[in-house]
Amino acid sequence: GQNIDQPTEMTATEGAIVQINCTYQTSGFNGLFWYQQHAGEAPTFLSYNVLDGLEEKGRFSSFLSRSKGYSYLLLKELQMKDSASYLCAAMDSNYQLIWGAGTKLIIKP
Amino acid sequence: GAVVSQHPSWVICKSGTSVKIECRSLDFQATTMFWYRQFPKQSLMLMATSNEGSKATYEQGVEKDKFLINHASLTLSTLTVTSAHPEDSSFYICSARDPARESNEQFFGPGTRLTVL
């Protein structure tokens, strides 16, 4: 079956670094997405990886290892506004997104 | 670019009535749109994939006669919740893919919060 696993909740300190892991199993693979979702709002796109390696975009970076079915989202210089849920989603061979349950990130001062 | 709008943002209705939610791609043509439902503190649940000019593909467990989807044009898809009941109260979100982009990214609308009394 198809499955996405990511931690339910993480806590980090303002100014620090946090890594949110995601493992996936899909029928075929057309890329791995990370979305940010604040409470009561729709998800917003953060990153897309289809090749192995690290993609850096400002304070946020995303890593993919296709052979391991593994990705992580790295957030640096954490700000209070980064408190949100982070959704990992893998796209299968039918170009359908398989969603993880999301990781709620709590930032403390 | 790649903006998706939804209307209404929120709606309150009486049990037994029908509610229509519109999803529009404002600056691109979307041959495929997706409808999701999200209950509090839960992840997105795909309800159906809407294809322009053809019938929607519903996920297992989603009643197609209750959740009517019409994708009449390349920029508009509608979801009608028929005979709504309190258990249908949820956050409904649409997304669309821009076929002109290679990233396969889905662009999300702002969501519609439905409360059925």
Coordinates of N, CA and C in Angstrom, one line a residue:
Chain A
G1 N 0.8 -1.2 0.0 CA 0.0 0.0 0.0 C 0.8 1.2 0.0
Q2 N 0.2 2.4 -0.1 CA 0.9 3.6 -0.1 C 0.8 4.3 1.3
N3 N 1.9 4.8 1.7 CA 2.0 5.3 3.1 C 3.0 6.4 3.2
I4 N 2.7 7.4 4.1 CA 3.6 8.5 4.4 C 3.7 8.6 5.9
D5 N 4.9 8.6 6.5 CA 5.0 8.7 7.9 C 5.8 10.0 8.2
Q6 N 5.3 10.7 9.2 CA 6.1 11.9 9.7 C 5.7 12.0 11.2
P7 N 6.5 12.7 12.0 CA 6.2 12.8 13.4 C 4.9 13.7 13.6
T8 N 4.2 13.4 14.6 CA 3.0 14.1 14.9 C 3.2 15.5 15.4
E9 N 4.2 15.7 16.2 CA 4.5 17.0 16.8 C 5.9 17.2 17.1
M10 N 6.5 18.4 17.0 CA 7.8 18.7 17.4 C 7.8 20.1 18.0
T11 N 8.8 20.2 18.9 CA 8.9 21.5 19.6 C 10.4 22.0 19.4
A12 N 10.5 23.3 19.1 CA 11.9 23.9 19.0 C 11.9 25.3 19.5
T13 N 13.1 25.8 19.7 CA 13.2 27.1 20.2 C 13.5 28.2 19.2
E14 N 13.0 29.4 19.4 CA 13.2 30.5 18.4 C 14.6 30.7 18.2
G15 N 15.0 30.8 16.9 CA 16.4 31.0 16.5 C 17.2 29.7 16.3
A16 N 16.6 28.6 16.6 CA 17.3 27.3 16.5 C 17.0 26.7 15.1
I17 N 17.4 25.4 14.9 CA 17.2 24.7 13.7 C 16.4 23.5 14.0
V18 N 15.5 23.1 13.1 CA 14.7 21.9 13.3 C 14.6 21.1 12.0
Q19 N 14.7 19.8 12.1 CA 14.6 18.9 11.0 C 13.3 18.0 11.1
I20 N 12.5 18.1 10.1 CA 11.2 17.3 10.1 C 11.4 16.2 9.1
N21 N 11.3 14.9 9.6 CA 11.6 13.8 8.7 C 10.3 13.2 8.1
C22 N 10.4 12.6 7.0 CA 9.3 12.0 6.3 C 9.7 10.8 5.6
T23 N 9.1 9.6 5.8 CA 9.4 8.5 5.0 C 8.1 8.1 4.2
Y24 N 8.3 7.6 3.0 CA 7.2 7.3 2.1 C 7.3 6.0 1.4
Q25 N 6.2 5.5 1.0 CA 6.1 4.3 0.2 C 4.9 4.5 -0.8
T26 N 5.2 4.6 -2.1 CA 4.2 4.8 -3.1 C 4.4 3.9 -4.3
S27 N 3.3 3.8 -5.0 CA 3.3 3.1 -6.3 C 3.9 4.0 -7.3
G28 N 5.1 3.9 -7.7 CA 5.8 4.9 -8.5 C 6.1 6.1 -7.8
F29 N 6.8 7.0 -8.4 CA 7.2 8.2 -7.7 C 7.5 9.3 -8.7
N30 N 6.8 10.5 -8.4 CA 7.0 11.6 -9.2 C 7.3 12.9 -8.4
G31 N 7.9 12.7 -7.3 CA 8.3 13.8 -6.5 C 7.8 13.9 -5.1
L32 N 8.5 14.7 -4.3 CA 8.1 14.8 -2.9 C 7.9 16.3 -2.6
F33 N 6.8 16.6 -2.0 CA 6.4 18.0 -1.7 C 6.3 18.2 -0.2
W34 N 6.7 19.4 0.2 CA 6.5 19.9 1.5 C 5.6 21.2 1.5
Y35 N 4.5 21.2 2.3 CA 3.6 22.3 2.4 C 3.6 22.7 3.9
Q36 N 3.3 24.0 4.0 CA 3.1 24.6 5.4 C 1.6 25.0 5.5
Q37 N 1.1 24.6 6.7 CA -0.3 25.0 6.9 C -0.5 25.6 8.3
H38 N -0.9 26.9 8.3 CA -1.3 27.5 9.6 C -2.7 27.1 9.9
A39 N -3.0 27.1 11.2 CA -4.3 26.7 11.6 C -5.4 27.5 10.9
G40 N -6.4 26.8 10.4 CA -7.5 27.5 9.8 C -7.3 28.0 8.4
E41 N -6.1 27.7 7.8 CA -5.8 28.2 6.5 C -5.4 27.0 5.6
A42 N -5.4 27.3 4.3 CA -5.1 26.3 3.3 C -3.5 26.1 3.3
P43 N -3.1 24.9 2.8 CA -1.6 24.7 2.7 C -1.0 25.7 1.7
T44 N 0.3 26.0 2.0 CA 1.1 26.8 1.0 C 2.3 26.0 0.7
F45 N 2.7 26.1 -0.6 CA 3.8 25.3 -1.1 C 5.1 25.8 -0.5
L46 N 6.0 24.8 -0.1 CA 7.3 25.1 0.4 C 8.4 24.6 -0.6
S47 N 8.3 23.3 -1.0 CA 9.4 22.8 -1.8 C 8.9 21.6 -2.5
Y48 N 9.7 21.2 -3.6 CA 9.5 20.1 -4.4 C 10.8 19.4 -4.7
N49 N 11.0 18.2 -4.4 CA 12.2 17.4 -4.8 C 11.8 16.2 -5.6
V50 N 12.5 16.0 -6.7 CA 12.3 14.8 -7.5 C 13.6 14.1 -7.7
L51 N 14.7 14.8 -7.5 CA 16.1 14.2 -7.6 C 16.7 14.1 -6.2
D52 N 17.6 13.2 -6.1 CA 18.3 13.1 -4.8 C 19.1 14.3 -4.5
G53 N 19.1 14.7 -3.2 CA 20.0 15.8 -2.8 C 19.2 16.8 -2.0
L54 N 19.9 17.9 -1.7 CA 19.4 19.0 -0.9 C 19.1 20.2 -1.8
E55 N 17.9 20.7 -1.6 CA 17.4 22.0 -2.2 C 17.3 23.0 -1.2
E56 N 18.1 24.1 -1.3 CA 18.0 25.2 -0.3 C 17.2 26.4 -0.9
K57 N 16.4 26.9 0.0 CA 15.5 28.0 -0.4 C 15.4 28.9 0.8
G58 N 16.4 29.8 1.0 CA 16.3 30.8 2.1 C 16.5 30.0 3.4
R59 N 15.6 30.2 4.4 CA 15.8 29.5 5.7 C 15.3 28.1 5.6
F60 N 14.6 27.7 4.5 CA 14.1 26.4 4.4 C 14.9 25.6 3.4
S61 N 15.2 24.3 3.7 CA 15.9 23.4 2.8 C 15.1 22.1 2.8
S62 N 15.1 21.4 1.7 CA 14.5 20.0 1.7 C 15.4 19.1 1.1
F63 N 15.5 17.8 1.6 CA 16.4 16.8 1.2 C 15.6 15.6 0.7
L64 N 16.1 14.9 -0.3 CA 15.4 13.7 -0.7 C 16.4 12.6 -1.0
S65 N 16.1 11.3 -0.6 CA 16.8 10.1 -0.9 C 15.8 9.2 -1.5
R66 N 15.8 9.0 -2.8 CA 14.8 8.1 -3.4 C 15.0 6.7 -3.0
S67 N 16.3 6.3 -2.9 CA 16.6 4.9 -2.6 C 16.1 4.5 -1.2
K68 N 16.1 5.4 -0.3 CA 15.7 5.2 1.0 C 14.2 5.6 1.3
G69 N 13.5 6.2 0.3 CA 12.2 6.6 0.5 C 12.1 7.6 1.7
Y70 N 13.0 8.6 1.7 CA 13.2 9.4 2.8 C 13.4 10.9 2.4
S71 N 12.7 11.8 3.1 CA 12.9 13.2 2.9 C 12.9 13.9 4.2
Y72 N 13.6 15.1 4.3 CA 13.4 15.9 5.5 C 13.3 17.4 5.0
L73 N 12.7 18.1 5.9 CA 12.6 19.6 5.8 C 13.4 20.2 6.9
L74 N 14.3 21.1 6.5 CA 15.2 21.7 7.5 C 14.8 23.2 7.6
L75 N 14.5 23.6 8.8 CA 14.1 25.0 9.0 C 15.2 25.6 9.9
K76 N 15.8 26.7 9.4 CA 16.9 27.4 10.2 C 16.4 28.7 10.7
E77 N 17.1 29.2 11.7 CA 16.8 30.5 12.3 C 15.3 30.7 12.6
L78 N 14.8 29.7 13.3 CA 13.3 29.6 13.5 C 12.7 30.9 14.1
Q79 N 11.6 31.3 13.5 CA 10.8 32.4 14.0 C 9.5 31.9 14.5
M80 N 8.9 32.8 15.3 CA 7.6 32.4 16.0 C 6.6 32.1 14.9
K81 N 6.6 32.8 13.8 CA 5.7 32.6 12.7 C 5.8 31.3 12.0
D82 N 6.9 30.6 12.3 CA 7.1 29.2 11.7 C 6.2 28.2 12.4
S83 N 5.6 28.6 13.5 CA 4.7 27.6 14.2 C 3.5 27.3 13.3
A84 N 3.4 26.0 12.9 CA 2.5 25.6 11.9 C 2.5 24.1 11.8
S85 N 1.7 23.6 10.9 CA 1.8 22.1 10.6 C 2.5 22.1 9.3
Y86 N 3.4 21.0 9.2 CA 4.2 20.8 7.9 C 3.8 19.5 7.3
L87 N 3.3 19.6 6.1 CA 2.7 18.4 5.5 C 3.7 17.9 4.4
C88 N 4.0 16.6 4.5 CA 4.8 15.9 3.5 C 3.9 15.2 2.6
A89 N 4.1 15.2 1.3 CA 3.2 14.5 0.3 C 4.1 14.0 -0.8
A90 N 3.9 12.7 -1.2 CA 4.6 12.1 -2.3 C 3.6 11.9 -3.4
M91 N 4.1 12.2 -4.6 CA 3.3 12.0 -5.8 C 3.6 10.7 -6.4
D92 N 2.5 9.9 -6.7 CA 2.7 8.5 -7.2 C 2.7 8.5 -8.7
S93 N 2.7 7.3 -9.3 CA 2.8 7.2 -10.7 C 1.6 7.8 -11.5
N94 N 0.5 8.0 -10.8 CA -0.7 8.6 -11.4 C -0.8 10.1 -11.2
Y95 N 0.3 10.6 -10.7 CA 0.4 12.1 -10.4 C -0.6 12.5 -9.3
Q96 N -0.9 11.5 -8.4 CA -1.8 11.8 -7.3 C -0.9 12.0 -6.0
L97 N -1.3 13.0 -5.2 CA -0.5 13.2 -4.0 C -1.0 12.3 -2.9
I98 N -0.1 11.7 -2.2 CA -0.3 10.9 -1.1 C 0.2 11.7 0.1
W99 N -0.7 12.1 1.0 CA -0.4 13.0 2.1 C -0.1 12.3 3.4
G100 N 0.9 12.9 4.1 CA 1.2 12.5 5.5 C 0.2 13.2 6.4
A101 N 0.1 12.8 7.6 CA -0.8 13.4 8.6 C -0.4 14.8 9.0
G102 N 0.9 15.2 8.7 CA 1.3 16.5 9.1 C 2.1 16.5 10.4
T103 N 3.1 17.4 10.5 CA 3.8 17.5 11.8 C 3.5 18.9 12.3
K104 N 3.0 18.9 13.5 CA 2.7 20.2 14.2 C 4.0 20.7 14.8
L105 N 4.5 21.9 14.4 CA 5.7 22.4 14.9 C 5.4 23.6 15.9
I106 N 5.9 23.4 17.1 CA 5.6 24.4 18.1 C 7.0 25.1 18.4
I107 N 7.0 26.5 18.2 CA 8.2 27.3 18.5 C 8.0 28.0 19.8
K108 N 9.0 27.8 20.7 CA 9.0 28.5 22.0 C 10.0 29.6 22.0
P109 N 9.7 30.7 22.7 CA 10.6 31.8 22.8 C 12.0 31.4 23.5
Chain B
G1 N 2.0 34.3 -10.1 CA 1.1 33.5 -10.9 C 0.5 32.2 -10.2
A2 N -0.3 31.5 -10.8 CA -0.9 30.2 -10.3 C -1.7 30.5 -9.0
V3 N -2.7 31.3 -9.2 CA -3.6 31.6 -8.0 C -4.9 30.9 -8.2
V4 N -5.3 30.3 -7.1 CA -6.6 29.6 -7.0 C -7.5 30.3 -6.0
S5 N -8.7 30.5 -6.4 CA -9.7 31.2 -5.4 C -10.8 30.2 -5.1
Q6 N -11.4 30.4 -4.0 CA -12.5 29.6 -3.6 C -13.6 30.6 -3.1
H7 N -14.9 30.2 -3.3 CA -16.0 31.0 -2.8 C -17.1 30.1 -2.5
P8 N -17.8 30.3 -1.3 CA -17.5 31.3 -0.3 C -16.3 30.9 0.6
S9 N -15.8 31.8 1.4 CA -14.8 31.5 2.4 C -15.4 30.7 3.6
W10 N -16.6 31.0 3.9 CA -17.3 30.3 5.0 C -18.8 30.3 4.8
V11 N -19.4 29.3 5.2 CA -20.9 29.2 5.0 C -21.5 28.4 6.2
I12 N -22.6 29.0 6.7 CA -23.4 28.3 7.7 C -24.8 28.0 7.1
C13 N -25.2 26.7 7.2 CA -26.5 26.4 6.6 C -27.2 25.4 7.5
K14 N -28.5 25.3 7.2 CA -29.4 24.4 8.0 C -29.2 23.0 7.5
S15 N -29.4 22.1 8.3 CA -29.4 20.6 8.0 C -30.4 20.4 6.9
G16 N -30.0 19.6 5.9 CA -31.0 19.3 4.8 C -30.9 20.2 3.6
T17 N -30.2 21.3 3.7 CA -30.0 22.2 2.5 C -28.7 21.8 1.7
S18 N -28.6 22.4 0.6 CA -27.4 22.1 -0.3 C -26.6 23.3 -0.4
V19 N -25.3 23.1 -0.5 CA -24.3 24.2 -0.5 C -23.4 24.0 -1.7
K20 N -23.2 25.0 -2.4 CA -22.2 25.0 -3.6 C -21.0 25.7 -3.3
I21 N -19.8 25.1 -3.5 CA -18.5 25.8 -3.3 C -17.8 25.8 -4.7
E22 N -17.3 27.0 -5.0 CA -16.7 27.2 -6.3 C -15.2 27.3 -6.1
C23 N -14.5 26.7 -7.1 CA -13.0 26.8 -7.1 C -12.6 27.3 -8.5
R24 N -11.8 28.3 -8.5 CA -11.4 28.9 -9.8 C -9.9 29.1 -9.9
S25 N -9.3 28.7 -11.0 CA -7.9 29.1 -11.3 C -7.9 30.4 -12.0
L26 N -7.3 31.4 -11.4 CA -7.4 32.8 -11.9 C -6.5 33.1 -13.0
D27 N -5.3 32.5 -13.1 CA -4.4 32.9 -14.1 C -3.8 31.8 -14.8
F28 N -4.4 30.6 -14.8 CA -4.0 29.5 -15.6 C -5.2 28.6 -15.8
Q29 N -5.0 27.7 -16.8 CA -6.1 26.8 -17.1 C -5.8 25.4 -16.5
A30 N -6.7 24.9 -15.7 CA -6.5 23.7 -14.9 C -7.4 22.6 -15.5
T31 N -6.7 21.7 -16.1 CA -7.5 20.5 -16.6 C -7.9 19.6 -15.5
T32 N -7.2 19.7 -14.4 CA -7.4 18.8 -13.3 C -7.5 19.6 -12.0
M33 N -8.5 19.4 -11.2 CA -8.7 20.1 -9.9 C -9.0 19.0 -8.9
F34 N -8.6 19.3 -7.7 CA -8.7 18.3 -6.6 C -9.6 18.9 -5.5
W35 N -10.4 18.1 -4.9 CA -11.2 18.5 -3.7 C -10.8 17.7 -2.5
Y36 N -10.5 18.5 -1.4 CA -10.1 17.9 -0.2 C -11.0 18.3 0.9
R37 N -11.0 17.4 1.9 CA -11.8 17.8 3.2 C -10.8 17.6 4.3
Q38 N -10.9 18.5 5.3 CA -10.0 18.4 6.4 C -10.8 18.7 7.7
F39 N -10.8 17.7 8.6 CA -11.4 17.8 9.9 C -10.3 18.4 10.8
P40 N -10.8 19.0 11.9 CA -9.9 19.6 12.9 C -8.7 18.7 13.3
K41 N -7.5 19.2 13.2 CA -6.3 18.5 13.7 C -6.1 17.2 12.9
Q42 N -6.6 17.1 11.7 CA -6.3 16.0 10.9 C -5.7 16.5 9.5
S43 N -5.2 15.5 8.8 CA -4.6 15.9 7.5 C -5.6 16.0 6.4
L44 N -5.2 16.4 5.3 CA -6.0 16.6 4.1 C -6.5 15.2 3.7
M45 N -7.8 15.1 3.4 CA -8.3 13.8 2.8 C -8.8 14.1 1.4
L46 N -8.2 13.5 0.4 CA -8.7 13.7 -0.9 C -10.1 13.1 -1.1
M47 N -11.0 13.9 -1.6 CA -12.4 13.4 -1.8 C -12.5 13.0 -3.3
A48 N -12.0 13.8 -4.2 CA -12.3 13.5 -5.6 C -11.3 14.3 -6.5
T49 N -11.1 13.8 -7.7 CA -10.3 14.4 -8.7 C -11.2 14.9 -9.8
S50 N -11.2 16.1 -10.1 CA -12.2 16.7 -11.0 C -11.5 17.0 -12.4
N51 N -12.0 16.4 -13.4 CA -11.3 16.6 -14.7 C -12.3 17.3 -15.7
E52 N -11.8 18.4 -16.3 CA -12.6 19.2 -17.2 C -13.2 18.4 -18.3
G53 N -14.5 18.5 -18.4 CA -15.2 17.8 -19.5 C -15.5 16.4 -19.3
S54 N -15.2 15.8 -18.1 CA -15.5 14.4 -17.9 C -15.9 14.3 -16.4
K55 N -16.4 13.1 -16.1 CA -16.8 12.8 -14.7 C -15.7 12.8 -13.7
A56 N -16.0 13.2 -12.5 CA -15.0 13.2 -11.5 C -14.7 11.8 -11.0
T57 N -13.5 11.6 -10.5 CA -13.1 10.4 -9.9 C -13.1 10.5 -8.4
Y58 N -14.0 9.7 -7.8 CA -14.2 9.8 -6.3 C -13.3 8.8 -5.6
E59 N -12.8 9.2 -4.4 CA -12.1 8.3 -3.6 C -13.0 7.3 -2.9
Q60 N -12.5 6.2 -2.5 CA -13.3 5.2 -1.8 C -13.9 5.8 -0.6
G61 N -15.2 5.5 -0.4 CA -15.9 6.0 0.8 C -16.5 7.4 0.6
V62 N -16.3 8.0 -0.5 CA -16.9 9.3 -0.7 C -18.1 9.1 -1.6
E63 N -19.3 9.6 -1.2 CA -20.5 9.4 -1.9 C -20.7 10.4 -3.1
K64 N -20.7 9.9 -4.3 CA -20.7 10.8 -5.4 C -22.1 11.5 -5.6
D65 N -23.1 10.9 -5.0 CA -24.4 11.5 -5.1 C -24.6 12.6 -4.1
K66 N -23.8 12.5 -3.1 CA -23.9 13.5 -2.0 C -23.0 14.7 -2.3
F67 N -21.8 14.4 -2.8 CA -20.8 15.4 -3.2 C -20.7 15.5 -4.7
L68 N -21.5 16.4 -5.2 CA -21.6 16.5 -6.7 C -20.5 17.5 -7.2
I69 N -19.7 17.0 -8.1 CA -18.6 17.8 -8.7 C -18.8 18.0 -10.2
N70 N -18.7 19.3 -10.5 CA -18.9 19.7 -11.9 C -17.6 20.5 -12.3
H71 N -17.0 20.1 -13.4 CA -15.8 20.8 -13.8 C -16.1 21.3 -15.3
A72 N -16.9 22.4 -15.3 CA -17.5 22.8 -16.6 C -16.5 23.5 -17.5
S73 N -15.5 24.1 -17.0 CA -14.6 24.8 -17.8 C -13.2 24.6 -17.3
L74 N -12.2 25.1 -18.0 CA -10.8 25.0 -17.6 C -10.4 25.8 -16.4
T75 N -11.3 26.7 -16.0 CA -10.9 27.5 -14.8 C -11.9 27.4 -13.7
L76 N -12.9 26.5 -13.8 CA -13.9 26.5 -12.7 C -14.3 25.0 -12.4
S77 N -14.3 24.7 -11.2 CA -14.9 23.4 -10.7 C -15.8 23.7 -9.5
T78 N -16.9 23.1 -9.4 CA -17.8 23.3 -8.3 C -18.0 22.0 -7.5
L79 N -18.1 22.1 -6.2 CA -18.5 21.0 -5.3 C -19.8 21.4 -4.7
T80 N -20.8 20.6 -4.8 CA -22.1 20.8 -4.2 C -22.3 19.7 -3.1
V81 N -22.5 20.2 -1.9 CA -22.8 19.2 -0.8 C -24.3 19.2 -0.7
T82 N -24.9 18.1 -1.1 CA -26.3 18.0 -1.1 C -26.9 17.4 0.2
S83 N -28.0 18.0 0.6 CA -28.7 17.5 1.9 C -27.6 17.5 3.0
A84 N -27.1 18.6 3.2 CA -26.0 18.6 4.2 C -26.4 18.3 5.6
H85 N -25.6 17.6 6.4 CA -25.9 17.3 7.8 C -24.7 17.8 8.6
P86 N -24.9 17.9 9.9 CA -23.9 18.4 10.8 C -22.5 17.6 10.6
E87 N -22.6 16.4 10.3 CA -21.3 15.6 10.2 C -20.5 16.0 8.9
D88 N -21.2 16.8 8.0 CA -20.5 17.3 6.8 C -19.7 18.6 7.1
S89 N -19.9 19.1 8.3 CA -19.2 20.3 8.7 C -17.7 20.1 8.7
S90 N -17.0 20.8 7.9 CA -15.5 20.6 7.7 C -14.9 21.8 7.0
F91 N -13.7 21.7 6.8 CA -12.9 22.6 6.0 C -12.7 22.0 4.6
Y92 N -13.3 22.6 3.6 CA -13.2 22.0 2.2 C -12.2 22.9 1.4
I93 N -11.2 22.2 0.8 CA -10.1 22.9 0.1 C -10.0 22.3 -1.3
C94 N -9.9 23.2 -2.3 CA -9.6 22.7 -3.6 C -8.2 23.1 -4.0
S95 N -7.7 22.3 -4.9 CA -6.4 22.6 -5.5 C -6.4 22.4 -7.0
A96 N -5.4 22.9 -7.7 CA -5.3 22.8 -9.1 C -3.9 22.6 -9.5
R97 N -3.7 21.9 -10.6 CA -2.3 21.8 -11.1 C -2.3 22.6 -12.4
D98 N -1.2 23.3 -12.6 CA -0.9 24.0 -13.8 C -0.2 23.1 -14.8
P99 N -0.8 22.6 -15.8 CA -0.1 21.7 -16.7 C 1.1 22.3 -17.4
A100 N 1.2 23.6 -17.4 CA 2.3 24.3 -18.1 C 3.6 24.3 -17.2
R101 N 3.4 23.9 -16.0 CA 4.6 23.8 -15.1 C 5.1 22.4 -15.0
E102 N 6.4 22.3 -14.9 CA 7.0 20.9 -14.8 C 7.0 20.4 -13.3
S103 N 6.7 21.3 -12.4 CA 6.9 20.9 -11.0 C 5.8 20.0 -10.5
N104 N 4.7 19.9 -11.2 CA 3.5 19.1 -10.7 C 2.9 19.6 -9.4
E105 N 3.3 20.8 -9.0 CA 2.9 21.4 -7.8 C 1.4 21.6 -7.8
Q106 N 0.7 21.4 -6.7 CA -0.7 21.7 -6.6 C -0.9 23.1 -5.9
F107 N -1.6 23.9 -6.5 CA -1.9 25.3 -5.9 C -3.2 25.2 -5.2
F108 N -3.2 25.6 -4.0 CA -4.4 25.5 -3.2 C -5.2 26.8 -3.1
G109 N -6.6 26.6 -3.1 CA -7.4 27.7 -2.8 C -7.4 28.0 -1.3
P110 N -8.0 29.1 -0.8 CA -7.9 29.4 0.6 C -8.8 28.6 1.5
G111 N -9.7 27.8 0.9 CA -10.5 26.9 1.7 C -11.9 27.5 2.0
T112 N -12.9 26.6 2.2 CA -14.2 27.0 2.6 C -14.6 26.3 3.9
R113 N -14.9 27.0 4.9 CA -15.3 26.4 6.2 C -16.8 26.3 6.2
L114 N -17.3 25.0 6.2 CA -18.8 24.7 6.2 C -19.2 24.3 7.6
T115 N -20.2 25.0 8.1 CA -20.8 24.6 9.3 C -22.3 24.3 9.1
V116 N -22.7 23.1 9.4 CA -24.1 22.7 9.2 C -24.8 22.6 10.5
L117 N -25.9 23.4 10.7 CA -26.5 23.4 12.0 C -27.6 22.3 12.1

